[in-house]
């Protein structure tokens, strides 16, 4: 992408039972295969689905804050991303459930903000048409 505003670089070795480290050293994690995938699920270690879940929830919340600001709405929000992996044909596929709690708006406004955030969130746009994403907006 020639107009990139930021590029994150990480290197993994050893696959799901290995190690991942960002180029700046801030992210430096041991990986484990979750028990649900037949692994040991070792304490203190993470996996790609957890990392994707963390990134997606943070990015979506930022997109939500942006669209709320554009709509002149002052909100407090929490985004939880459940990322699931399952067999899909000969390989594997992902599914995501976003649970978005928003304080300061009606239920209708919450649903509208979530849809608008989904349209601009880079994670949502990147997986569009490839990953099932269920969105639940909850006004508080």
C-alpha positions as CSV (number, residue, x, y, z in Angstrom):
1,X,0.0,0.0,0.0
2,X,1.8,3.1,-1.2
3,X,-0.1,5.5,1.0
4,X,0.4,3.6,4.3
5,X,0.1,5.8,7.4
6,X,1.7,3.1,9.6
7,X,3.1,-0.3,9.2
8,X,3.4,-2.9,12.0
9,X,5.9,-5.7,11.5
10,X,6.1,-8.9,13.5
11,X,7.9,-12.1,12.9
12,X,6.8,-15.6,14.0
13,X,8.9,-18.7,14.4
14,X,7.6,-22.2,15.2
15,X,4.0,-21.6,14.2
16,X,1.2,-21.9,16.8
17,X,3.6,-23.5,19.2
18,X,6.4,-20.9,18.7
19,X,7.2,-17.3,19.3
20,X,6.1,-14.0,17.9
21,X,7.9,-10.6,18.2
22,X,7.3,-7.2,16.8
23,X,10.1,-5.3,15.1
24,X,10.2,-2.8,18.0
25,X,10.3,-5.5,20.6
26,X,7.1,-4.3,22.5
27,X,5.2,-7.4,21.5
28,X,7.3,-10.4,22.5
29,X,5.1,-13.5,23.1
30,X,5.3,-17.2,23.4
31,X,2.5,-19.0,21.5
32,X,0.6,-22.2,22.4
33,X,-2.0,-24.3,20.6
34,X,-5.3,-23.9,22.5
35,X,-6.7,-27.1,24.1
36,X,-9.7,-26.8,21.8
37,X,-7.4,-27.3,18.8
38,X,-5.7,-30.3,20.4
39,X,-2.8,-28.4,22.0
40,X,-1.6,-27.9,25.6
41,X,-3.1,-24.5,26.1
42,X,-0.2,-23.5,28.3
43,X,-0.7,-20.8,30.9
44,X,1.0,-17.5,30.2
45,X,1.1,-18.1,26.4
46,X,-1.2,-16.7,23.7
47,X,-2.4,-17.8,20.3
48,X,-3.2,-16.1,16.9
49,X,-7.0,-15.9,17.7
50,X,-6.4,-14.0,20.9
51,X,-4.1,-11.6,19.1
52,X,-6.7,-11.0,16.3
53,X,-9.4,-10.6,18.9
54,X,-7.4,-8.0,20.8
55,X,-6.5,-6.0,17.7
56,X,-10.1,-6.1,16.2
57,X,-11.8,-5.0,19.4
58,X,-9.4,-2.1,19.9
59,X,-9.6,-1.0,16.3
60,X,-13.4,-1.3,16.2
61,X,-13.7,0.8,19.4
62,X,-11.6,3.5,17.7
63,X,-13.8,3.4,14.6
64,X,-16.9,3.6,16.9
65,X,-15.5,6.7,18.7
66,X,-14.8,8.3,15.4
67,X,-18.3,7.9,14.0
68,X,-19.8,8.9,17.3
69,X,-17.8,12.1,17.3
70,X,-18.8,12.8,13.7
71,X,-22.5,12.4,14.9
72,X,-21.8,14.8,17.8
73,X,-22.5,12.0,20.3
74,X,-20.5,11.7,23.5
75,X,-20.3,8.0,24.4
76,X,-18.5,5.6,26.5
77,X,-18.0,2.2,24.9
78,X,-16.7,-1.3,25.3
79,X,-16.1,-3.7,22.4
80,X,-15.6,-7.4,23.0
81,X,-14.5,-9.5,20.0
82,X,-15.0,-13.3,20.2
83,X,-12.9,-14.9,17.5
84,X,-13.6,-18.5,16.7
85,X,-11.8,-20.9,14.4
86,X,-13.4,-24.0,12.8
87,X,-12.9,-26.5,10.1
88,X,-14.0,-25.1,6.7
89,X,-13.7,-27.5,3.8
90,X,-10.1,-28.7,3.5
91,X,-8.8,-25.9,5.8
92,X,-10.0,-23.6,8.5
93,X,-12.0,-20.5,8.8
94,X,-12.7,-17.7,11.3
95,X,-15.9,-16.2,12.7
96,X,-16.2,-13.1,14.8
97,X,-18.8,-11.9,17.2
98,X,-18.6,-8.2,18.2
99,X,-20.5,-7.3,21.4
100,X,-20.6,-3.5,21.5
101,X,-21.8,-1.8,24.7
102,X,-22.4,2.0,24.3
103,X,-23.4,4.4,27.0
104,X,-25.0,7.7,26.2
105,X,-27.3,6.7,23.2
106,X,-30.6,5.0,22.5
107,X,-30.7,1.4,21.2
108,X,-31.4,2.6,17.7
109,X,-28.5,5.1,17.8
110,X,-26.2,2.3,19.1
111,X,-27.2,0.0,16.3
112,X,-26.6,2.9,13.7
113,X,-23.2,3.7,15.2
114,X,-22.1,0.1,15.2
115,X,-23.1,-0.3,11.5
116,X,-21.2,2.9,10.6
117,X,-18.1,1.8,12.6
118,X,-18.2,-1.5,10.8
119,X,-18.1,0.3,7.4
120,X,-14.9,2.2,8.3
121,X,-13.0,-0.2,10.6
122,X,-9.9,-1.5,8.8
123,X,-10.3,-5.0,10.4
124,X,-14.0,-5.1,9.3
125,X,-13.0,-4.0,5.8
126,X,-10.1,-6.4,5.6
127,X,-12.2,-9.5,6.3
128,X,-15.4,-8.4,4.5
129,X,-16.7,-11.3,2.5
130,X,-14.3,-13.8,4.0
131,X,-15.2,-14.0,7.7
132,X,-18.7,-14.1,9.2
133,X,-19.1,-11.1,11.6
134,X,-22.0,-10.9,13.9
135,X,-22.5,-7.5,15.5
136,X,-24.5,-6.9,18.7
137,X,-25.1,-3.3,19.8
138,X,-26.2,-2.8,23.4
139,X,-27.3,0.7,24.6
140,X,-26.7,1.2,28.3
